[in-house]
Coordinates of C-alpha atoms and ligand atoms in Angstrom, one line a residue:
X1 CA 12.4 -15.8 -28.5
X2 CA 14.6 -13.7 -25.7
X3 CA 16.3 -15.1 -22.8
X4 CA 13.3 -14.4 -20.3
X5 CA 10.9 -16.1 -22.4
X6 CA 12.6 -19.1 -23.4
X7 CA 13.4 -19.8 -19.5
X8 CA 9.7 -19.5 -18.4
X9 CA 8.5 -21.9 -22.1
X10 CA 11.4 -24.6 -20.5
X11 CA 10.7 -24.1 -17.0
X12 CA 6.7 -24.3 -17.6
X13 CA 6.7 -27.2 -20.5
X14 CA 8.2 -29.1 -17.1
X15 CA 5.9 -28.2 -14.3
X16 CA 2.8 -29.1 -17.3
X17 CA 4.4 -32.3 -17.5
X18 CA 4.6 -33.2 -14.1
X19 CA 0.7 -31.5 -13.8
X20 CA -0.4 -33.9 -15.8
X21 CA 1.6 -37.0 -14.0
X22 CA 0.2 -36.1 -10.5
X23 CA -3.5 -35.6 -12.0
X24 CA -3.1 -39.3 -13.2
X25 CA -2.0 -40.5 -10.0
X26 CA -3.5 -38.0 -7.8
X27 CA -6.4 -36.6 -9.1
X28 CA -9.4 -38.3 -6.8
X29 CA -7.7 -37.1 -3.6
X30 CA -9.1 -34.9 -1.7
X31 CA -7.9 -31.5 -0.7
X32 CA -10.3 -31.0 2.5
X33 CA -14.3 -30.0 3.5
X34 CA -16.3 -27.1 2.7
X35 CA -18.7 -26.4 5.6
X36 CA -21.8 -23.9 5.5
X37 CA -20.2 -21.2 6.9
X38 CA -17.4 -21.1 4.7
X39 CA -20.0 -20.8 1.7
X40 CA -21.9 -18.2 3.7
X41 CA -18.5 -16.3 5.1
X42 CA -16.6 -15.6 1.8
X43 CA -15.2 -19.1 1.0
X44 CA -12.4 -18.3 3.4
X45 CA -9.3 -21.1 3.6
X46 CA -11.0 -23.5 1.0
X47 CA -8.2 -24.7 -0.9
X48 CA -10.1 -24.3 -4.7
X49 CA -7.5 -22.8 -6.9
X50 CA -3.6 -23.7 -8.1
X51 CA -1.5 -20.5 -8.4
X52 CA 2.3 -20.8 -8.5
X53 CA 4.0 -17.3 -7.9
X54 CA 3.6 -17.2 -4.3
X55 CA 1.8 -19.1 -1.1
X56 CA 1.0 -17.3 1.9
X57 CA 1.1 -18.6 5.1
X58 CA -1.4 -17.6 8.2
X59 CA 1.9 -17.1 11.1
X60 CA 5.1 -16.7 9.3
X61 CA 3.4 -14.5 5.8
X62 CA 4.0 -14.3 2.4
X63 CA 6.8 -16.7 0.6
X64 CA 7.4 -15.8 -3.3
X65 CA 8.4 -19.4 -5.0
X66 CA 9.6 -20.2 -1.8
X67 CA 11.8 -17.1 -0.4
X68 CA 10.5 -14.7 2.4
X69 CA 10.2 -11.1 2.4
X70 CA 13.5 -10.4 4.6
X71 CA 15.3 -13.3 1.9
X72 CA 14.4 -11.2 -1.0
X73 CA 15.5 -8.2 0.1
X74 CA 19.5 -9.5 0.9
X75 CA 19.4 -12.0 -2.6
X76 CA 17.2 -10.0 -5.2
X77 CA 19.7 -7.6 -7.1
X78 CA 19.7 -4.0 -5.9
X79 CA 20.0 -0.6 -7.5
X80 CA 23.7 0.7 -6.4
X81 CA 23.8 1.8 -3.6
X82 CA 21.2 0.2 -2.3
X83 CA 19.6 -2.6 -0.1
X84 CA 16.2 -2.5 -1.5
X85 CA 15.7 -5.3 -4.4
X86 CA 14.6 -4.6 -7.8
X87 CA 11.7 -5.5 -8.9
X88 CA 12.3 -6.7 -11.9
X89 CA 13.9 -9.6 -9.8
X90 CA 11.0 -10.4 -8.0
X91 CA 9.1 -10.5 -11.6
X92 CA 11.7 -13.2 -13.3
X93 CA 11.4 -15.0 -10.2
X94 CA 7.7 -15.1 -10.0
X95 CA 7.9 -16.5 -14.0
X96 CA 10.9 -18.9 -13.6
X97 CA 11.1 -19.6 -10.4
X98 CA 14.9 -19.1 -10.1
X99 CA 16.5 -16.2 -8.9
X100 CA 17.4 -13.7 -11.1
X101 CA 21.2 -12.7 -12.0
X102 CA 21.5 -8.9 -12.0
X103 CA 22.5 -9.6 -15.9
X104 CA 18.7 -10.8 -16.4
X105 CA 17.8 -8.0 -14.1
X106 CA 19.4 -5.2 -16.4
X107 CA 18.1 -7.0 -19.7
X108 CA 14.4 -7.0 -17.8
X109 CA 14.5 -3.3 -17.5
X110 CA 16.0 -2.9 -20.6
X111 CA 13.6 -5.3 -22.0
X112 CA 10.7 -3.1 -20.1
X113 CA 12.0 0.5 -21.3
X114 CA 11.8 -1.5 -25.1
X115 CA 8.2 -2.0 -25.0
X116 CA 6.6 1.2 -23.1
X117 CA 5.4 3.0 -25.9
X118 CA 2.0 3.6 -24.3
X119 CA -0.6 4.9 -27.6
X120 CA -1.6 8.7 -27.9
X121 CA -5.3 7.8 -27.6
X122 CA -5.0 6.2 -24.3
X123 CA -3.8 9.9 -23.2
X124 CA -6.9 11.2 -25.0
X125 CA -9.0 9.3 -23.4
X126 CA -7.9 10.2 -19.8
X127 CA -7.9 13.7 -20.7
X128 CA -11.2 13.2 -21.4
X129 CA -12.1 12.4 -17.9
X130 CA -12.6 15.2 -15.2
X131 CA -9.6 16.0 -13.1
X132 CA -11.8 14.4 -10.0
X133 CA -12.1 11.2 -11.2
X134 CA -10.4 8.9 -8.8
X135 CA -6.9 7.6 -9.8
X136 CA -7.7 4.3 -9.6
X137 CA -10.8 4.9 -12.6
X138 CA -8.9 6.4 -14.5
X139 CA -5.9 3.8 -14.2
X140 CA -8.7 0.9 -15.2
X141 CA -9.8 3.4 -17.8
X142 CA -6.4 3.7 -19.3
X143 CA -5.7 0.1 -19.4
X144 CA -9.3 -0.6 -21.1
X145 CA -8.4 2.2 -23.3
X146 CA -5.0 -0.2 -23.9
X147 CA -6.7 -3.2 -25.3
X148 CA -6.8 -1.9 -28.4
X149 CA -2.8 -3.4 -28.2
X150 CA -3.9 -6.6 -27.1
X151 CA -2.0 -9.0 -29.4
X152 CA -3.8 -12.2 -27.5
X153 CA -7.1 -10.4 -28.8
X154 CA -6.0 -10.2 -31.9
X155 CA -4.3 -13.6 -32.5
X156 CA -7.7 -15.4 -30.8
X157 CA -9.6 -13.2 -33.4
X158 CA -7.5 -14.2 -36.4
X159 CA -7.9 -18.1 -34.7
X160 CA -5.2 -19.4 -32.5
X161 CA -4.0 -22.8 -31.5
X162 CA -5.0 -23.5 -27.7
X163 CA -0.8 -24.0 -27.7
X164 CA -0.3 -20.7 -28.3
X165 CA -2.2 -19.0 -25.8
X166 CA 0.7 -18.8 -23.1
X167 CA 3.0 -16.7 -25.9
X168 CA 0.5 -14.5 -26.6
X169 CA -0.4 -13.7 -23.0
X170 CA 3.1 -13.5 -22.5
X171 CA 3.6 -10.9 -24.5
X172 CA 0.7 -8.9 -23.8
X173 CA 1.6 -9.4 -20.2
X174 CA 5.5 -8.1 -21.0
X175 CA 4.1 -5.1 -22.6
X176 CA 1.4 -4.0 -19.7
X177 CA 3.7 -4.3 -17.5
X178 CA 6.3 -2.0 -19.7
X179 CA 3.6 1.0 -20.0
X180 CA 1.7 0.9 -16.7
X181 CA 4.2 3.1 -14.8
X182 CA 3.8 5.6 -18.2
X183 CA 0.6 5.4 -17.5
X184 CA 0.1 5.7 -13.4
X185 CA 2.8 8.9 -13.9
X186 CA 0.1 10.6 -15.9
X187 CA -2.4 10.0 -14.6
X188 CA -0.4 12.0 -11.3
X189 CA 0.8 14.7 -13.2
X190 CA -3.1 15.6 -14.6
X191 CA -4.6 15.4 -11.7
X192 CA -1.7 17.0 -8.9
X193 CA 0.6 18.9 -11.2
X194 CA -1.3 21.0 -13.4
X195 CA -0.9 18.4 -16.5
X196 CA 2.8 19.0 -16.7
X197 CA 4.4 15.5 -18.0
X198 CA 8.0 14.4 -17.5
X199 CA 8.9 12.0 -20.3
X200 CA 10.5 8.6 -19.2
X201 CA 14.4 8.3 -19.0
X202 CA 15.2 4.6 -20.8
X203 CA 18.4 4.4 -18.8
X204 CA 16.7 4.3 -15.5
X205 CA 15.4 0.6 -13.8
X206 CA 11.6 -0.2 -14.2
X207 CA 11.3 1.4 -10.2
X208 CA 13.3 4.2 -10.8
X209 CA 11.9 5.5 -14.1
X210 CA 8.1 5.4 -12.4
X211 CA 9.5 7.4 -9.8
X212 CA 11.1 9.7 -12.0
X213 CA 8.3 10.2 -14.3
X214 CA 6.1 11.0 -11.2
X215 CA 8.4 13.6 -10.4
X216 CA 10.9 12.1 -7.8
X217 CA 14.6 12.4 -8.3
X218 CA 15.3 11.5 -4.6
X219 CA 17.8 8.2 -4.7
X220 CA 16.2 7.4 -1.3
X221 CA 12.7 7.5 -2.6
X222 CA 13.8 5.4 -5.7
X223 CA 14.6 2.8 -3.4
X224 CA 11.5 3.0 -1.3
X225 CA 10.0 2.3 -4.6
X226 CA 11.6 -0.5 -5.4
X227 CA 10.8 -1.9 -2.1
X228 CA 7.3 -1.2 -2.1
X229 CA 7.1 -2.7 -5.9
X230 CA 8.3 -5.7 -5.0
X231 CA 6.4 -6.4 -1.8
X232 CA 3.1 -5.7 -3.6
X233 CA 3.4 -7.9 -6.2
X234 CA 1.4 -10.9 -5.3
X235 CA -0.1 -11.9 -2.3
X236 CA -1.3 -15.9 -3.3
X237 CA -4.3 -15.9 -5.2
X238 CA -7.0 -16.2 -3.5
X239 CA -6.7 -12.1 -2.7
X240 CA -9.7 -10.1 -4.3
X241 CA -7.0 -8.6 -7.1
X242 CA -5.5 -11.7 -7.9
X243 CA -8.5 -14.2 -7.9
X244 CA -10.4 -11.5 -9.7
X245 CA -7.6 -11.8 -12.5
X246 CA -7.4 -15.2 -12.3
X247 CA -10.9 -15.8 -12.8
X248 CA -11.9 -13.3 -15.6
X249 CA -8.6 -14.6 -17.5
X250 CA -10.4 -18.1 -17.2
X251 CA -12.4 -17.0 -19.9
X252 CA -9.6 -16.3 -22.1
X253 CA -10.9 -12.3 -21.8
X254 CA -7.0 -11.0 -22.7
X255 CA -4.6 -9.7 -19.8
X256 CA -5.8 -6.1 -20.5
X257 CA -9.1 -7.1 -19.8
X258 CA -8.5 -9.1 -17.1
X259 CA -5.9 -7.0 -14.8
X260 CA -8.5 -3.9 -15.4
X261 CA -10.9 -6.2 -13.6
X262 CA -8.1 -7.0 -11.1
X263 CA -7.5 -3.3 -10.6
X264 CA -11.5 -2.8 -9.9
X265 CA -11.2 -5.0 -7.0
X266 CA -8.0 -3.5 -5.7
X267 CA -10.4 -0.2 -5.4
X268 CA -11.9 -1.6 -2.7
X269 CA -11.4 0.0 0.8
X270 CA -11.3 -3.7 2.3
X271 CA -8.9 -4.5 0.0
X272 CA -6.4 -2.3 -1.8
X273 CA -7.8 1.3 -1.0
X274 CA -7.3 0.8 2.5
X275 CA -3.9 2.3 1.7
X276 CA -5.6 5.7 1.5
X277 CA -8.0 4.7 4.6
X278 CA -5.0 4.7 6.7
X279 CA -3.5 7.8 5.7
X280 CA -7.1 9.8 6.0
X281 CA -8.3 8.5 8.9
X282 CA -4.5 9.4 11.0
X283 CA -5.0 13.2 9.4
X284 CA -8.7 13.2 10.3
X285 CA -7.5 11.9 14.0
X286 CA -4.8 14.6 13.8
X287 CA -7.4 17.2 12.6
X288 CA -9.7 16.3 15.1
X289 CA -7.6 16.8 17.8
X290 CA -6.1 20.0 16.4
X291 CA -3.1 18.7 15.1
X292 CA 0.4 17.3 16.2
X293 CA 1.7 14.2 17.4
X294 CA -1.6 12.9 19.3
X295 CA -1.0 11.0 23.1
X296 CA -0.5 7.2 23.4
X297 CA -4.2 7.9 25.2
X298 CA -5.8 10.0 22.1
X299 CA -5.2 7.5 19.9
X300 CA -7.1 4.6 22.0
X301 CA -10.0 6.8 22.1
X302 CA -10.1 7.4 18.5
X303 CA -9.6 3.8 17.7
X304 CA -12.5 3.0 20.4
X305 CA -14.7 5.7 18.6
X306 CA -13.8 4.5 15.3
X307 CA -15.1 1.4 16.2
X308 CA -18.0 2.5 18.2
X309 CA -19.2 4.4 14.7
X310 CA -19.3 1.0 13.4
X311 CA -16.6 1.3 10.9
X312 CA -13.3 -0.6 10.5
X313 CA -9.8 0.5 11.8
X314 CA -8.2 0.4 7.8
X315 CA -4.5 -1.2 7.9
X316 CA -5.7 -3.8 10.8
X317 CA -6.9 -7.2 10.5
X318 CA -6.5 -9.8 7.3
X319 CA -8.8 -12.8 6.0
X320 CA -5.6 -15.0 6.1
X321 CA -2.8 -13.5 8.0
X322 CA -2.7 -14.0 12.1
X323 CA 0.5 -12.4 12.8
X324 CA 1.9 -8.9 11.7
X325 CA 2.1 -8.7 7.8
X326 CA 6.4 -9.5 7.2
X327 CA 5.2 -6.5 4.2
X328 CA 4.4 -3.9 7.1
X329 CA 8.0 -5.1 8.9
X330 CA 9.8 -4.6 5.5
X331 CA 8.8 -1.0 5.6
X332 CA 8.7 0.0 9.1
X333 CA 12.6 -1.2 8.4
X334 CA 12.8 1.3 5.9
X335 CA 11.3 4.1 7.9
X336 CA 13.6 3.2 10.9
X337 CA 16.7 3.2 8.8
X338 CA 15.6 6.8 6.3
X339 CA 13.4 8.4 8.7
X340 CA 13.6 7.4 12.4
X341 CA 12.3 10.8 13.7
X342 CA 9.5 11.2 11.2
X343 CA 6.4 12.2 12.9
X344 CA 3.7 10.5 10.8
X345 CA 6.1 7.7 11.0
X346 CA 5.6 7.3 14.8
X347 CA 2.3 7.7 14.6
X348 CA 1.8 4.6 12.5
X349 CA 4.3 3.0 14.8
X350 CA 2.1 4.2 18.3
X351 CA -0.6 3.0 16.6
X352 CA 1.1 -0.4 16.1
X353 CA 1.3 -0.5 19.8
X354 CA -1.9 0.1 20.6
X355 CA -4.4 -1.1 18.1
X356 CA -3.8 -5.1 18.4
X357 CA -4.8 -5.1 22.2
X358 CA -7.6 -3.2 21.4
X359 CA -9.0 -4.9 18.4
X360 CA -7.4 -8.5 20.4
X361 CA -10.3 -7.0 23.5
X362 CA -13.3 -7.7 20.6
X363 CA -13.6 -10.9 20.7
X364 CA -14.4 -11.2 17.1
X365 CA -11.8 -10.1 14.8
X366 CA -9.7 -12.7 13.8
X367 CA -6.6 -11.2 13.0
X368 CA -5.6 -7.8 15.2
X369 CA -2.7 -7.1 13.2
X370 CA -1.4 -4.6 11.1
X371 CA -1.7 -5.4 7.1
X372 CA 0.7 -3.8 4.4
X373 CA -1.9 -0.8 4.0
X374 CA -0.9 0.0 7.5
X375 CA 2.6 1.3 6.8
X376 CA 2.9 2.2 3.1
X377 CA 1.3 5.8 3.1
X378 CA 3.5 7.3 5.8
X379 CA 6.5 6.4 4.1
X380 CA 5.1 8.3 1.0
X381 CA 4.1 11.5 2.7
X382 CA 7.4 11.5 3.9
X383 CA 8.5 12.1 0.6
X384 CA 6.2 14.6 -0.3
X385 CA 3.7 12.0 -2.1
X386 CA 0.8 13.4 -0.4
X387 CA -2.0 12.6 -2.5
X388 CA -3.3 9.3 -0.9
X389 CA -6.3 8.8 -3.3
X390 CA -3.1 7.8 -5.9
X391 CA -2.0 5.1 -3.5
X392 CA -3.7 2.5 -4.9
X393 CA -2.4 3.4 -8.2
X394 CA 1.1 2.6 -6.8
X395 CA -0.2 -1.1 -6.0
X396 CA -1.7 -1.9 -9.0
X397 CA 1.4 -0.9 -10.9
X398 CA 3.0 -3.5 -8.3
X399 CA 0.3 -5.8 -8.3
X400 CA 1.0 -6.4 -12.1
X401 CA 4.0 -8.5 -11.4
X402 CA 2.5 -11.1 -10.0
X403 CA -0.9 -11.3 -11.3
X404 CA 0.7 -11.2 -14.8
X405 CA 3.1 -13.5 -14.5
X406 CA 0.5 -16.0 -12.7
X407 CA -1.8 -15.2 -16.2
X408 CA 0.9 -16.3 -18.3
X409 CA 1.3 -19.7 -15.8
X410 CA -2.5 -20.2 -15.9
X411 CA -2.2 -19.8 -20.1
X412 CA 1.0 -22.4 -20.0
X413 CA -0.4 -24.7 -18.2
X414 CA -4.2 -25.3 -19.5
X415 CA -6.0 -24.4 -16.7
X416 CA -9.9 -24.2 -18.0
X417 CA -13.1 -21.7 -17.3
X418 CA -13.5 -20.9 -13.6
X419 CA -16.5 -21.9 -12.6
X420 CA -17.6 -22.8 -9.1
X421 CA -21.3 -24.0 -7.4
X422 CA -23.7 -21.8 -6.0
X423 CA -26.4 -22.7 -4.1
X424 CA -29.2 -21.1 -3.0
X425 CA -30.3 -21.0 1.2
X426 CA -33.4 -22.6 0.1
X427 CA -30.7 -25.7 -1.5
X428 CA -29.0 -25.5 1.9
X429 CA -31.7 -25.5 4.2
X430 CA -33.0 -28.8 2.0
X431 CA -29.2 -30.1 2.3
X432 CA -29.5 -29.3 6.4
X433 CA -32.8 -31.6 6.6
X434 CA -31.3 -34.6 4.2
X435 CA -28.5 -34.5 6.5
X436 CA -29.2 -33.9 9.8
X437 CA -26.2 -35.3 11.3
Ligands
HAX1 N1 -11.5 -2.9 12.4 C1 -12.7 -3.1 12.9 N2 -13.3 -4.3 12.7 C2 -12.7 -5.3 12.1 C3 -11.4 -5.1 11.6 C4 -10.8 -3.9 11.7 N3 -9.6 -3.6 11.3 N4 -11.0 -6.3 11.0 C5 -12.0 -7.1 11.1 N5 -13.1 -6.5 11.7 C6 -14.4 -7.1 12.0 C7 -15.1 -7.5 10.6 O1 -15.6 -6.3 10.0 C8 -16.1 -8.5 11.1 O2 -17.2 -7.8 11.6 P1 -18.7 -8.3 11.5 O3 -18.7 -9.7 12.1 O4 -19.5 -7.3 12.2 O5 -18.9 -8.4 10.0 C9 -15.3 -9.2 12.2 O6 -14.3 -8.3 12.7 C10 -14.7 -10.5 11.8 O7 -13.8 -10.2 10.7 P2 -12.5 -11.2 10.4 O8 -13.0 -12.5 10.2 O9 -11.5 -10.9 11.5 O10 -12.0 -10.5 9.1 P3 -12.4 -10.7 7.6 O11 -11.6 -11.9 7.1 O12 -13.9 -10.8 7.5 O13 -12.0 -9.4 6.9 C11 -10.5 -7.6 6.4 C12 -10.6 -9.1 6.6 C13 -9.2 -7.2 5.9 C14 -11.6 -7.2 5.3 C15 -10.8 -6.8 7.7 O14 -9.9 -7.2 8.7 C16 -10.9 -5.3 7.5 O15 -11.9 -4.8 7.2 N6 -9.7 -4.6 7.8 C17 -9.7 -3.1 7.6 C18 -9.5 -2.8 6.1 C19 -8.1 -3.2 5.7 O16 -7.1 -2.9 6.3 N7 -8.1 -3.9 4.5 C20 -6.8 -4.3 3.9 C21 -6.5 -5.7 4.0 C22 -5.2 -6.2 3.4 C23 -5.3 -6.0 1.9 O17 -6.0 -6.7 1.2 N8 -4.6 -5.1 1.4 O18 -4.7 -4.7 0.1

């Protein structure tokens, strides 16, 4: 079957085991309450959904099967000469579990460069498209254009065991995960440099051949890569990307079908977009104010008038997270170590200074902390990655690690249709009177 495979069919034969042990013994137990204004205010902190890559925590942040941000980055493999882990790392251990060797590491990008044949049509089809579309459509356009390579489709069409739906979506999963960064590179080149492709080199990691195919030979940028595709992979699964994979994959709709609707929410200034928020709401400060490095003193005004306009601050404030994001720490390491004196760079990190008191004054936002979107776009200006409407694009291609290896868990495992109550205010108003304690 291949190494990688036949680790995750062991490793996930065991945990469906024990599943259906602790559902035996466990199963009437309860988990906690749901009040009303947890149905009302986006079903925040209800506990309603097993996913096993990666559990986030409100203080400390993000832990991927167990291992923190700063952990991965000194025990994931590197590139040589690097620091940064590869992401190929974080993928295995997302699947497994276990930490990756860098032998599995080299076979995953070997294993990757193997299957990224991307199909001519899905090029035709994005040519199709006017060079205006936003990136992100036309990155869910090219993976619905994809399907067509959906071997889960076709198995399910030809009729498949229920047993064999975790090899199939494993496989789909392997390969979408293999031509996404084909992909996300053309969709750069049509729309920033004039249609003129750069084909993939097959000796190059996962990171570093996305980079390359963008157009980035820079060593220091391929490690900035590799860092930023490995914190992005998964954030738990109750984020609008994941759940919205999670959910549509419920139905059995194939992984191609379900990460485009992942990628749909990522689109979403609240969510993913607001990597290209932060970046155009600093120039439009900087423009405003004629540009340079604005005062300590500018900057609170603009945040105040930001807020006064009745919009949101993007990069600030998380439905979970109460503490500063351990993914925004991870790369203002990485700016402080490549580009200490980088002026956009300082901005972002004046604006770290300043923006928690002020949004802390509000009262009402929970969480005055910087998020990863807060960080990520400075670090690619600096390397002449300018276009922030194709910073989403960057996430998604990260955001396939995780959300495709938690498909291929949810496949292993069984898990059923997602399918959750509704009520109605009129059903809750009746629910009030019943029970007026
Ligand atoms: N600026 C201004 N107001 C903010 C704010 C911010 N950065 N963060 C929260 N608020 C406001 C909310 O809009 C809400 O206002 P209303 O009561 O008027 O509706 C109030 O404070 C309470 O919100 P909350 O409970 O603290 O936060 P939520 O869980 O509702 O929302 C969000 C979390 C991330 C959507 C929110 O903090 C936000 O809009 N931030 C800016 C956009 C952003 O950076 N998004 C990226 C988040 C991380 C991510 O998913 N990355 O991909």
């Amino acid at each position: 079957m291949g190494i990688v495979k036949d680790k995750f069919r062991e490793v996930s034969l065991k945990v469906g085991e024990e599943v259906k042990e602790l559902l035996k013994e466990h199963g009437d137990k309860e988990l906690g309450k749901i009040t009303i204004s947890q149905a009302y205010g986006g079903m925040r902190d209800i506990p309603a959904m097993v996913y096993e890559t990666s559990l986030l925590d409100a203080q400390e942040g993000i832990r991927f099967r167990g291992y923190s941000i700063p952990e991965l980055r000194e025990k994931l493999p590197h590139a040589e000469g690097s620091s940064e882990p590869l992401p190929e790392g974080i993928f295995y251990l997302m699947l497994t579990g276990e930490l990756p060797t860098p032998e599995i590491v080299k076979h995953l990008s070997t294993v990757f460069a193997k299957r990224s044949h991307v199909p001519k049509h899905v090029f035709e089809v994005l040519d199709k498209l006017p060079i205006s579309t936003h990136p992100m459509t036309q990155f869910t356009t090219a993976i619905m254009a994809m399907q067509t390579e959906s071997l889960f489709a076709k198995a399910y069409r030809k009729g498949m065991s229920k047993k064999d739906y975790w090899d199939y979506t494993f496989e789909d999963s392997m390969n979408l995960i293999a031509r996404l960064p084909r992909v996300a590179a053309y969709i750069y080149r049509r729309t920033y440099k004039d249609n003129v492709h750069i084909e993939p080199d097959h000796y190059l990691d996962w990171g570093s051949n996305f980079a390359h195919m963008l157009g980035y030979e820079e060593k220091e940028f391929h490690y900035l890569m590799h860092l930023y595709l490995t914190i992005h992979a998964d954030h738990e699964g109750g984020n609008l990307s994941a759940h919205t994979v999670h959910c549509v994959g419920s139905g059995l709709a194939d992984p191609y079908l379900s990460f485009a609707a992942g990628m749909n929410a990522l689109a979403g200034p609240l969510h993913g977009l607001a990597n290209q928020e932060v970046i155009r709401w600093i120039q439009a400060m900087q423009e405003e104010l004629g540009g340079g490095i604005p005062s300590r003193q500018q900057i609170i005004d603009y945040v105040n008038k930001t807020m006064a306009e009745g919009k949101v601050v993007p990069g600030y404030g998380h439905a979970v997270l109460r503490k500063t994001d351990p993914r925004f720490t991870a790369q203002m390491e990485f700016a402080k170590k490549y580009m200490p004196t980088d002026e956009l760079n300082n901005i972002v990190w004046t604006l770290y200074e300043v923006v928690p008191e002020i949004l802390g004054t509000k009262g009402k936002i929970k969480n005055p902390w910087p998020n990863v979107d807060a960080h990520s776009g400075a670090l690619l200006v600096h390397y002449n990655l300018v276009e922030s409407d194709f910073y989403t694009v960057l996430f998604g291609v990260s955001r396939a690690l995780g959300v495709l290896a938690q498909l291929c868990w949810s496949r292993a495992l069984g898990f059923p249709l997602e399918r959750p109550k509704s009520m109605t205010t009129e059903w809750i108003k009746e629910f009030i009177a019943k029970n007026p304690a």
